XYZ file of C-alpha atoms in Angstrom:
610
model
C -27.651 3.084 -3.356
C -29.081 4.262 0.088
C -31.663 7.231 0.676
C -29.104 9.144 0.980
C -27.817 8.853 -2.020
C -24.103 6.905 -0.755
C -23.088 4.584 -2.736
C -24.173 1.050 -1.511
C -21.015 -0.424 0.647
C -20.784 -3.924 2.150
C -23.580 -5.502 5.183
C -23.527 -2.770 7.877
C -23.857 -5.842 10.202
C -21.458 -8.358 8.905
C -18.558 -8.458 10.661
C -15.057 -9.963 9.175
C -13.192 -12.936 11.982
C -9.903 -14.230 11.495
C -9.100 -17.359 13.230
C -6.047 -18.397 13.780
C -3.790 -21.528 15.317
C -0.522 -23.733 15.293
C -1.015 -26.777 12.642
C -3.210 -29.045 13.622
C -4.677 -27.245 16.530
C -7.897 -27.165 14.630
C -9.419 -24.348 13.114
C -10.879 -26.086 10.069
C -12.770 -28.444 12.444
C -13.985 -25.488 14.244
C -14.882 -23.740 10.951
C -17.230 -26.862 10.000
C -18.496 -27.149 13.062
C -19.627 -23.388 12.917
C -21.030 -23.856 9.784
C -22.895 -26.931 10.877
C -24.376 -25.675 14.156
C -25.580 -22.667 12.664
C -27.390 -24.059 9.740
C -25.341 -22.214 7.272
C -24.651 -25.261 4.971
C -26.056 -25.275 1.728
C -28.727 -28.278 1.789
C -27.397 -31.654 1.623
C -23.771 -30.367 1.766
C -23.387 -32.783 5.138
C -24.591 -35.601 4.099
C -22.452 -34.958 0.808
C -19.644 -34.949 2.543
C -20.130 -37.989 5.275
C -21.023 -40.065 1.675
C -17.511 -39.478 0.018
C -15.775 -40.121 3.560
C -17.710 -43.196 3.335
C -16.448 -44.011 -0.655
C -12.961 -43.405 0.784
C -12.513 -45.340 4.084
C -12.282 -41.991 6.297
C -14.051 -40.940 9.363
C -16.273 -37.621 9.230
C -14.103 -34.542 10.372
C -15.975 -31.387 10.760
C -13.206 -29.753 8.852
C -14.094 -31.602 5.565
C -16.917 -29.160 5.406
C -14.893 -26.988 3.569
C -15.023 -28.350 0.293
C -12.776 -25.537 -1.428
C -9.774 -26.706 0.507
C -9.569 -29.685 -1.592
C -5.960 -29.884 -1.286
C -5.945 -29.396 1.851
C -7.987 -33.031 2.471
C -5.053 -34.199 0.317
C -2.183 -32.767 2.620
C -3.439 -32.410 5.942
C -2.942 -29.084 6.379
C -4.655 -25.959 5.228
C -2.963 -24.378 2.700
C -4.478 -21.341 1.215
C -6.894 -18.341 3.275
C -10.425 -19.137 2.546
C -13.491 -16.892 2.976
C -16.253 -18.499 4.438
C -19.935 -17.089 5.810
C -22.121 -18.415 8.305
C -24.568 -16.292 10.143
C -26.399 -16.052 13.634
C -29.376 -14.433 14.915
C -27.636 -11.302 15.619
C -25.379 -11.191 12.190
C -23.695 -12.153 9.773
C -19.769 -13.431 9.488
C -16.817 -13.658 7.271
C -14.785 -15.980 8.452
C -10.700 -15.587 7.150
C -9.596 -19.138 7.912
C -6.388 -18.014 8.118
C -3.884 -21.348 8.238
C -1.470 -21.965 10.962
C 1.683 -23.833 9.680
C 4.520 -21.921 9.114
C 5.010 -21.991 5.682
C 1.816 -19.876 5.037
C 2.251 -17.511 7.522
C 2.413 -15.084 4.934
C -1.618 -15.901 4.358
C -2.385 -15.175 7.622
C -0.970 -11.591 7.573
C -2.696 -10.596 4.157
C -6.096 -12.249 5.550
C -6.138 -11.358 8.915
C -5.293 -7.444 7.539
C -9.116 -6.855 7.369
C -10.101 -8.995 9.632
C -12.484 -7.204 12.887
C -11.714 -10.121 15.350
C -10.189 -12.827 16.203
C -10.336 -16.391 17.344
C -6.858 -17.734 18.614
C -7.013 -21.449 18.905
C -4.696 -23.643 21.171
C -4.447 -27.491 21.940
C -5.278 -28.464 25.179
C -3.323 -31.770 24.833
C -0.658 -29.901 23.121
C -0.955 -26.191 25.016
C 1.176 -22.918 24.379
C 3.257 -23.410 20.990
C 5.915 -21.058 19.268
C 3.256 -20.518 16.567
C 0.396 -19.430 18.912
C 3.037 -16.678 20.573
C 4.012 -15.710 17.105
C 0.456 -15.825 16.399
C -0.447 -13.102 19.198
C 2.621 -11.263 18.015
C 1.128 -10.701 14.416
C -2.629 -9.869 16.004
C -0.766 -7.473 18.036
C 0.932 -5.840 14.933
C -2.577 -5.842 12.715
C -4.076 -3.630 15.604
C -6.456 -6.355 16.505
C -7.732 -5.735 19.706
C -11.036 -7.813 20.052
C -9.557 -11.175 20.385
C -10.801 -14.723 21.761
C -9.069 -17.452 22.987
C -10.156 -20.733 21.946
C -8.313 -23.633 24.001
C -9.519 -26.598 21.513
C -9.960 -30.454 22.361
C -10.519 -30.502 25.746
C -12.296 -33.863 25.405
C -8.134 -35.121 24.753
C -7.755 -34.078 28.659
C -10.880 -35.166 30.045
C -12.354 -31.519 30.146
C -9.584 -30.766 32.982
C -9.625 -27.115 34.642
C -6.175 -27.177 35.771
C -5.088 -27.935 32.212
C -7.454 -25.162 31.479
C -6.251 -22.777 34.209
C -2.128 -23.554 33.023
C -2.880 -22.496 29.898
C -4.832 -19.562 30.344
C -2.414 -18.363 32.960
C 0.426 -18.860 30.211
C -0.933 -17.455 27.708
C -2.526 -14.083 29.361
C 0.896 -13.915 30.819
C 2.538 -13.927 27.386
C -0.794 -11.459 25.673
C -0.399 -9.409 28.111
C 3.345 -8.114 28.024
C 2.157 -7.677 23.854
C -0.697 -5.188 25.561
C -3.145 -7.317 24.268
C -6.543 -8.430 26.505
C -8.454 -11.520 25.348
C -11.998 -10.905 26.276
C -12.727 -14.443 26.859
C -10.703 -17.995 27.759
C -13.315 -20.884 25.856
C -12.494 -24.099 26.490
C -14.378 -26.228 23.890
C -14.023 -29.748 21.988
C -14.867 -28.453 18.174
C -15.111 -32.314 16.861
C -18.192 -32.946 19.308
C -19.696 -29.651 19.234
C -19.080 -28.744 23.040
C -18.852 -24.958 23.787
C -19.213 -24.247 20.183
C -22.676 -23.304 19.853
C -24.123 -25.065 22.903
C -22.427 -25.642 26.083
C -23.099 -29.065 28.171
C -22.638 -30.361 31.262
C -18.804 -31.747 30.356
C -17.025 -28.433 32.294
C -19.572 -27.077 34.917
C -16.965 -25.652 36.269
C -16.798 -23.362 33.188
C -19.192 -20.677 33.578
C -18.084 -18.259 29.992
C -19.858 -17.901 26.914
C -19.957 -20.368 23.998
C -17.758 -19.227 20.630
C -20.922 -18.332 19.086
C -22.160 -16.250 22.309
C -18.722 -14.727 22.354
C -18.449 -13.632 18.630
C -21.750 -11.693 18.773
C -20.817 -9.889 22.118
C -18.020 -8.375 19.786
C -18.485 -4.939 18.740
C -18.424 -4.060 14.871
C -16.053 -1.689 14.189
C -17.374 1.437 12.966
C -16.581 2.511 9.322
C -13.303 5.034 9.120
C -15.865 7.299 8.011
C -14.102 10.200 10.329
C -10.688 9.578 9.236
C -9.533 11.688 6.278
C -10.210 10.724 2.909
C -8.447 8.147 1.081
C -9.268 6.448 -2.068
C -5.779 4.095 -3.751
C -6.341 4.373 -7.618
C -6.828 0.805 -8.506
C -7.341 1.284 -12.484
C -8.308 3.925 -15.033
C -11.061 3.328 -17.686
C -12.120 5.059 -20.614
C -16.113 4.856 -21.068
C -17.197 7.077 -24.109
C -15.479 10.472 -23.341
C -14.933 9.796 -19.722
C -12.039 8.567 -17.635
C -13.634 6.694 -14.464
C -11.186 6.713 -12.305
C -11.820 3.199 -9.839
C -10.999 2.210 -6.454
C -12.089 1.147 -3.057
C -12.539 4.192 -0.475
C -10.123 3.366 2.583
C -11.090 5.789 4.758
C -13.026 9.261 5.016
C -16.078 10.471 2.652
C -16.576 11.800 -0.769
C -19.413 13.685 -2.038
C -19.590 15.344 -5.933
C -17.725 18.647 -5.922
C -14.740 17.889 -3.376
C -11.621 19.015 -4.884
C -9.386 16.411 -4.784
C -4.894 15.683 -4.901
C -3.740 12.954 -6.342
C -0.234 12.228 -4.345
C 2.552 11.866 -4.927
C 2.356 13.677 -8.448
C 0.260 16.557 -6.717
C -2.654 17.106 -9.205
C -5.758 18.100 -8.193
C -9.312 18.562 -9.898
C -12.753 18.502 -8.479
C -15.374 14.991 -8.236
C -17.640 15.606 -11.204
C -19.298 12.729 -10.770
C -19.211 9.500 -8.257
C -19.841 5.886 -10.603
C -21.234 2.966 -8.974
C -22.003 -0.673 -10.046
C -25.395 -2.090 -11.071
C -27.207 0.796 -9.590
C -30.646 2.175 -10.741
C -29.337 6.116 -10.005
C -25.903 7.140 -9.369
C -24.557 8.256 -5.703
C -23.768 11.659 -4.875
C -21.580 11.079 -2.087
C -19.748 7.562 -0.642
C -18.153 6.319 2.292
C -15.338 4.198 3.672
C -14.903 0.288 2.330
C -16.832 1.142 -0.382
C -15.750 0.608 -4.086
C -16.691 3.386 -6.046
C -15.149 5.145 -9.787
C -15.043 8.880 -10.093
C -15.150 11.357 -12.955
C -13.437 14.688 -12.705
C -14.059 18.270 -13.868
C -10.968 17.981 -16.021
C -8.751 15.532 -17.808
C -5.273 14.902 -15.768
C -3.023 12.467 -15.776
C -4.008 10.142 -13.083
C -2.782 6.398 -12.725
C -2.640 3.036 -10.568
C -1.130 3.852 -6.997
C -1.407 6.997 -6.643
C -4.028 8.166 -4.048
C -6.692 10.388 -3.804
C -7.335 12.709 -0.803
C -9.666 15.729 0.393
C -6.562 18.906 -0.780
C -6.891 19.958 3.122
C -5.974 16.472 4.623
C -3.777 15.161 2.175
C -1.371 11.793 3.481
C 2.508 11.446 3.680
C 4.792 11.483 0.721
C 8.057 10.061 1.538
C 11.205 7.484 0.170
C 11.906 7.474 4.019
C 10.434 6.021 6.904
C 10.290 3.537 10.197
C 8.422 0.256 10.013
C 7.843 -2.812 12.172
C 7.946 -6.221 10.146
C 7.649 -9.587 10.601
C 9.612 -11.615 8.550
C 8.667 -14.580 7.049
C 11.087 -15.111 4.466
C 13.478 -18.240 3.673
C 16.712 -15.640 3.277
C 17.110 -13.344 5.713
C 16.049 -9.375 5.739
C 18.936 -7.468 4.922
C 20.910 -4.364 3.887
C 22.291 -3.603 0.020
C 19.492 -6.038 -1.404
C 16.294 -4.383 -3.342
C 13.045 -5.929 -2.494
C 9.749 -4.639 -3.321
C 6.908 -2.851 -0.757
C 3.325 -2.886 -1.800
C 1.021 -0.508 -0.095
C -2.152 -0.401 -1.176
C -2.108 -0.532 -5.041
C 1.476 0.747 -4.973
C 4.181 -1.394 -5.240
C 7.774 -0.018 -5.354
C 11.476 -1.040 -5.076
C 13.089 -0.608 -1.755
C 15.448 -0.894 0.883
C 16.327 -1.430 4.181
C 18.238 1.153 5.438
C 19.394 0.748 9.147
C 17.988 -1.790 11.281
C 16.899 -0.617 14.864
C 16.182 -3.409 16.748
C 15.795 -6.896 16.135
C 13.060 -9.277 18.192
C 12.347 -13.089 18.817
C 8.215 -13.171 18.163
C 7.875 -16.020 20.453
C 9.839 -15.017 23.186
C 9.830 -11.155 22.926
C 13.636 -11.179 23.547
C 15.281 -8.259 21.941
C 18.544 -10.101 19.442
C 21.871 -7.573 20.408
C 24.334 -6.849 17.554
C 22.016 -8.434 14.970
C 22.024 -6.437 11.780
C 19.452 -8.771 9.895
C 16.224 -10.477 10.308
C 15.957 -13.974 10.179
C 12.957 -15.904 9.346
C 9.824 -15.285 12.136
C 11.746 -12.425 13.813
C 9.867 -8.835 14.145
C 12.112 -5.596 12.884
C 11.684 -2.488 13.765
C 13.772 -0.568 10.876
C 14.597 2.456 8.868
C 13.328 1.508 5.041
C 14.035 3.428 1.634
C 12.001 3.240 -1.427
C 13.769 4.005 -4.778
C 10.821 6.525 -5.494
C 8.348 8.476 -3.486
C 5.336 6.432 -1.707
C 1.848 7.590 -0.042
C 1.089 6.026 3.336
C -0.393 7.393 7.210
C 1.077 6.241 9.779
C -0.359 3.092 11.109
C -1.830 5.223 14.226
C -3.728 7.310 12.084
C -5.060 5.272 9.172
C -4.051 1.465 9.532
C -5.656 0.838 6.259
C -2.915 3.131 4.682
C -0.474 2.298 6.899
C 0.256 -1.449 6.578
C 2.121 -2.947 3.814
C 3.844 -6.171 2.421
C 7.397 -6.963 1.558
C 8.197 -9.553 -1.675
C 11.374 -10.736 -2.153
C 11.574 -11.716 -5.709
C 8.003 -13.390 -6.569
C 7.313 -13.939 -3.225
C 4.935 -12.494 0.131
C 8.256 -12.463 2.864
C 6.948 -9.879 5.304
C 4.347 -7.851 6.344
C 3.812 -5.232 8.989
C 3.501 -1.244 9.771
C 4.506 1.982 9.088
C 5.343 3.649 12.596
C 6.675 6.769 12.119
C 8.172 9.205 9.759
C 10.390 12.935 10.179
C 10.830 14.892 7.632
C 14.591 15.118 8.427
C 16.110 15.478 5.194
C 16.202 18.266 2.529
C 14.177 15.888 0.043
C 11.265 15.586 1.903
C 11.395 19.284 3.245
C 11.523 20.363 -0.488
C 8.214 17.213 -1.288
C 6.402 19.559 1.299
C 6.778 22.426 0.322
C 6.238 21.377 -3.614
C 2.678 19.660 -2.301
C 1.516 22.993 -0.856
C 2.437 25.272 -4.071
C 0.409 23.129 -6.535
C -2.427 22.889 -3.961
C -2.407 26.554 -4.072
C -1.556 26.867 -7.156
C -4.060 29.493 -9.096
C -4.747 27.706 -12.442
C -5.336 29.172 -16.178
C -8.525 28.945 -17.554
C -6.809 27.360 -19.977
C -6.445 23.750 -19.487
C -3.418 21.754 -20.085
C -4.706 19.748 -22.836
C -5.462 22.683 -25.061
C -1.857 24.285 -25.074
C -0.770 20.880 -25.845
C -3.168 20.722 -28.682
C -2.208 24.368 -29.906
C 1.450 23.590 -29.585
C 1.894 20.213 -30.819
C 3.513 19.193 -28.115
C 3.061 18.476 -24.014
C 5.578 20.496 -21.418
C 8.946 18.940 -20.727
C 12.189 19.872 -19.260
C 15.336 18.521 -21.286
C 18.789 18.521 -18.754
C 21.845 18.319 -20.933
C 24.346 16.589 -18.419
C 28.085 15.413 -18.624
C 31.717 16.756 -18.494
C 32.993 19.891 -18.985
C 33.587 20.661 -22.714
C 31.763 17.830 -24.526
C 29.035 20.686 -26.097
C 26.597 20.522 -23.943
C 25.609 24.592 -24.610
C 25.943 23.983 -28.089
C 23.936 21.031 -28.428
C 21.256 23.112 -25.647
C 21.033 25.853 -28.430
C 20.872 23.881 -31.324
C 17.412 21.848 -29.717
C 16.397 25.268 -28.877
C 16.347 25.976 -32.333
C 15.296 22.674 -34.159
C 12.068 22.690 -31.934
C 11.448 26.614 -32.462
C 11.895 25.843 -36.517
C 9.434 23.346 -36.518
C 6.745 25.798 -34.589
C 7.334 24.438 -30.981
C 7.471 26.329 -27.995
C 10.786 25.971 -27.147
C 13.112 28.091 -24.530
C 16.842 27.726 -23.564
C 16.873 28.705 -19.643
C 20.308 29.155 -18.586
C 21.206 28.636 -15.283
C 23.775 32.332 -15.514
C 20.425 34.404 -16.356
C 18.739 33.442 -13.837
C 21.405 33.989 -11.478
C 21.840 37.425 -12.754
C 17.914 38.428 -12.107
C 16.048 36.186 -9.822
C 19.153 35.003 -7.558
C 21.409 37.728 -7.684
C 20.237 38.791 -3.831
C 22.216 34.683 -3.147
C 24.940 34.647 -5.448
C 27.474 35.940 -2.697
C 26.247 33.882 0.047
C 27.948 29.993 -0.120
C 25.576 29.313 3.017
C 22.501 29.886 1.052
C 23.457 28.539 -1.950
C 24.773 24.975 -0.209
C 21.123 24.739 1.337
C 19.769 24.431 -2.021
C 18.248 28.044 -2.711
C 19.578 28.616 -6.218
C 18.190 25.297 -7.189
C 15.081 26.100 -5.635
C 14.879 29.134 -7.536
C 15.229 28.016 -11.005
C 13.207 24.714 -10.467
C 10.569 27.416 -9.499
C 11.471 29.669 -12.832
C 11.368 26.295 -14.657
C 8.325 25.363 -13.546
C 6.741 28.445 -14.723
C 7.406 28.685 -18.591
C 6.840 24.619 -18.240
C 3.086 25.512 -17.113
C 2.986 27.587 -19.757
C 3.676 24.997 -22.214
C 6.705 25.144 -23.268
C 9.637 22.779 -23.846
C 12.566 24.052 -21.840
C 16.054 23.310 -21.982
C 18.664 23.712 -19.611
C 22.423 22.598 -18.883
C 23.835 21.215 -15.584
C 26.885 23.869 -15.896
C 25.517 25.713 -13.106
C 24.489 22.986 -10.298
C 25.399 19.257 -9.635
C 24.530 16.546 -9.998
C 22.571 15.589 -6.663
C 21.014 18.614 -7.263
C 18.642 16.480 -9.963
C 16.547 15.096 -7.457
C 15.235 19.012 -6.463
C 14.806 19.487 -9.584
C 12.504 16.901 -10.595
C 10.404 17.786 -7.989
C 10.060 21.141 -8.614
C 8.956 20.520 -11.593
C 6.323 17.643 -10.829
C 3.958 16.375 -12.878
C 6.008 17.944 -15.923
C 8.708 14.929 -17.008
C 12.101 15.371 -16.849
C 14.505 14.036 -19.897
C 18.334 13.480 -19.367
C 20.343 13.697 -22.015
C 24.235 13.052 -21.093
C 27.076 13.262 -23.366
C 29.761 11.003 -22.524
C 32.182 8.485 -24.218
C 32.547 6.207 -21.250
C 29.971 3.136 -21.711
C 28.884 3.334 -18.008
C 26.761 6.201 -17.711
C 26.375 8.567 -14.751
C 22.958 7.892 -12.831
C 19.956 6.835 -15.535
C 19.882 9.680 -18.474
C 17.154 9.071 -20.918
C 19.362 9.800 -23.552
C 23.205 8.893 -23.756
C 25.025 10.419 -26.542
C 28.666 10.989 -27.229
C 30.699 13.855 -26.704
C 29.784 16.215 -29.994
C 32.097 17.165 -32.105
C 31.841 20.558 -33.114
C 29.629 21.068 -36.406
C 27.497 17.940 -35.490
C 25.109 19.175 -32.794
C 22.080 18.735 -35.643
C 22.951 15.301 -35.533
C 22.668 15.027 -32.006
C 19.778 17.305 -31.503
C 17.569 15.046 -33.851
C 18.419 11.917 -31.912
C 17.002 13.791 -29.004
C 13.743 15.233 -30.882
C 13.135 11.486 -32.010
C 12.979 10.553 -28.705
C 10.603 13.189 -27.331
C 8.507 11.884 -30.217
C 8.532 8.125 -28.834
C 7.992 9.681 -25.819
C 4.338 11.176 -27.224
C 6.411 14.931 -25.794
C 5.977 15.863 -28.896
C 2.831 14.924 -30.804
C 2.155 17.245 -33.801
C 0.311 20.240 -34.412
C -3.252 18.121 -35.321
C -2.990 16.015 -32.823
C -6.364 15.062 -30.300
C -6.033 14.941 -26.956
């Protein structure tokens, strides 16, 4: 822990390089050579190395150095993103060796998303390549901005400056239109050390920094430290009494008495305490990148992917939004197929909604009339998630803004979140949910203890289905099975409330198509429910799209289905599916449903601890 009393975060002066390449161009040779030059090698770990090429009949390559990449000796080609440090007189580095064929293009997205810099290699002998256009394309899209150019073996072309100058000219050409400057054009042989960490008198004509002179005139990037506060919930643990609630702090600062939402289920509570790791005294406050737990003032529900924010700067909920991908997948992007979208710790079921336009990486042409991407291409598209997910735009916080697509088991696409309107009535109605329960003025009685007093936790049970297949009866008779057994239980029928609460609406069809009856008993709903009660309702008076309203209005509180019906494919995804009820057997019926709310820990008993 500092002075200060933050929680201790990673080096201040360590900064995290990506480097980057077509196959063979030779990163790994550079990466040795790095480690080499600057004495970073543990002791002996070069002569090591020279010994078994020795035992097996090769020649010494730099890139052999890396030891980890066993397989890759094997192959010939890197095949997995390796972390390696080395350090100079100004600092330290993480190098993300981030590999260059295609087929792991996927690593290079996931390890060049932290990454502060980067080194772009090219082959002098070979020059420009698809992969080193694509490879600017993805930079471009990871908001990398401090990026080197590294045209590797010169020695190949007898250290010529109008191979040199061609390339350079291509390739600044081709950065350039992407809006992104490379600071420096190093031409250097990595295998015999030229214009890595020394230069020599091979290019006089070359008058530029080394790599190693290069990397330290790069500027660490400050921590997101002014950015609004976001912590992803990686885990929840239970130490004695206390639920530490863990993750790593993405952006924004945290100090012991914030009050705090958790989105997208809109709790909030206040930072009792901040937990760190093998630490003497425990932090008061802490700060972006580092990984912290906290403790709250009281016990809510709280879980992985969900995030945590400051209540006045709270992020975007949304199944809705624009992106920009680049797809790396063997099957093409397309419509009507569910993949999956991690952000962060979240990782949901989605769609792609309408593509927007379609473009080559390596040329930048836009593709006319295609309504898929193929394998390498970049998307910009309209994406739908099958339930609400947190995220910034990419402008605001990239950290929370950038995301991963997996088809099946599978890393197919990565990319940004570039904008978002809340254009439809869903996320209107998210919005305005988020700032009632922000504001909302709490009991002094905690949730916990009505559940304790009542036996049971708040829930609201919607009897769906047909016209006259009991629904009302079976309503009243769970009503009454619950109340018997000394639950709080209350039928709210959609009619009474229309009579009081709505009656001002119930002539105007305008009003009630935009959803304001709806509104108005989710709201009534939501009330008794925060009381503790179990409430049951019908879906005689509104249909049913109107479901999705109501589930939000009635966030965190869980919703149960129950749908009477005698045809064996079900509307939507009830809970419960029961058929039609005869009448005389809704007691039947209702204890099918009270069995379930007991799976479902609704109901827990009367001497039950929380």
């Amino acid at each position: 822990m500092n002075d200060n009393g933050t929680a201790q975060g990673t080096n201040h002066q360590s900064m995290r390089l990506v480097i980057v390449g077509h196959v063979d161009h030779g990163k790994s040779t550079l990466v040795g050579r790095l480690l080499s030059d600057t004495g970073s090698l543990p002791e002996g770990k070069l002569d090591f190395v020279k010994d078994i090429c020795d035992r097996q009949g090769k020649s010494f390559e730099f890139a052999f150095l890396l030891d980890a990449l066993e397989e890759e000796q094997e192959q010939g080609i890197t095949i997995d993103t390796s972390q390696i440090f080395f350090k100079t007189r100004k600092r330290n580095y993480v190098i993300i060796d981030a590999p260059g064929h295609k087929e792991f293009l996927k690593n290079m997205v996931t390890g060049a998303a932290d990454a502060e810099s980067a080194l772009l290699l090219i082959d002098a002998n070979e020059g420009v390549q698809e992969q080193s256009r694509r490879h600017g394309y993805i930079l471009k899209l990871l908001g990398l901005t401090q990026v080197a150019v590294v045209i590797n073996k010169m020695d190949l072309v007898n250290y010529s400056q109008e191979v040199y100058n061609r390339i350079r000219t291509e390739y600044s050409s081709f950065l350039n239109s992407l809006d992104v400057r490379a600071r420096e054009y190093i031409p250097i042989s990595a295998k015999l050390g030229v214009n890595v960490a020394q230069k020599t008198d091979s290019m006089p004509w070359y008058s530029g920094p080394t790599v190693l002179e290069m990397l330290d005139q790069f500027e660490k990037k400050a921590r997101l430290n002014h950015l609004p506060f976001r912590l992803p919930v990686q885990d929840v643990y239970k130490f004695d009494q206390r639920r530490i609630i863990a993750g790593r702090v993405e952006s924004g600062q945290l100090k012991v008495g914030d009050r705090i939402l958790f989105s997208p289920s809109n709790k909030t509570a206040r930072v009792k305490t901040i937990e760190a790791w093998s630490v003497p005294v425990q932090p008061t406050n802490a700060q972006a990148t580092q990984s912290i737990g906290v403790t709250l003032d009281e016990q809510i529900f709280v879980e992985r992917g969900q995030v945590a924010s400051l209540v006045e700067e709270h992020p975007i909920v949304s199944t809705t939004f624009d992106i920009n991908v680049f797809w790396m997948g063997q099957n093409n992007l397309v419509k009507d197929k569910t993949y999956k979208i991690k952000i962060n710790t979240q990782e949901v079921p989605c769609e792609v909604v309408e593509f927007k336009r379609i473009i080559d990486a390596s040329t930048l042409e836009t593709l006319e009339g295609q309504d898929y991407a193929a394998r390498n291409d970049v998307a910009e598209l309209t994406l739908r998630t099958q339930k609400p997910v947190v995220f910034d735009l990419f402008g605001s916080i990239n950290t929370t803004g950038r995301f991963v697509l997996v088809d099946r088991y599978d890393v197919c696409g990565g990319g940004i979140i570039i904008t978002y309107t809340p254009i439809n009535k869903e996320d209107k109605l998210r919005d305005e949910v988020r700032t009632r329960d922000v504001h909302w003025v709490k009991s002094n009685i905690r949730t916990e203890e009505r559940a304790y007093r009542n036996g049971h936790r708040s829930a609201l049970i919607l009897i769906t289905g047909e016209s006259g297949v009991g629904k009302a009866a079976l309503a009243r008779q769970i009503e009454r099975m619950l109340f018997d057994l000394n639950y709080q239980s209350y039928l709210l029928d959609g009619r009474n409330v229309g009579l009081g609460v709505s009656a001002d609406i119930e002539s105007d069809r305008e009003i009630l198509r935009d959803g304001e009856a709806i509104r108005r008993f989710g709201e009534v709903a939501r009330l008794f429910l925060d009381a503790g009660h179990v409430v049951i309702s019908t879906s005689n008076v509104f249909n049913r799209e109107d479901h999705t309203d109501m589930r939000l209005l009635v966030e965190p509180c869980p919703v149960v289905e129950v749908q009477i019906t005698d045809s064996t494919h079900p509307l939507g995804s009830p809970d419960v599916v029961l058929p039609v009820v005869p009448e005389g057997k809704e007691i039947e019926a209702a204890k099918v449903v009270c069995q379930f709310l007991k799976d479902k820990k609704i109901l827990i008993g009367h001497n039950y601890s929380i």
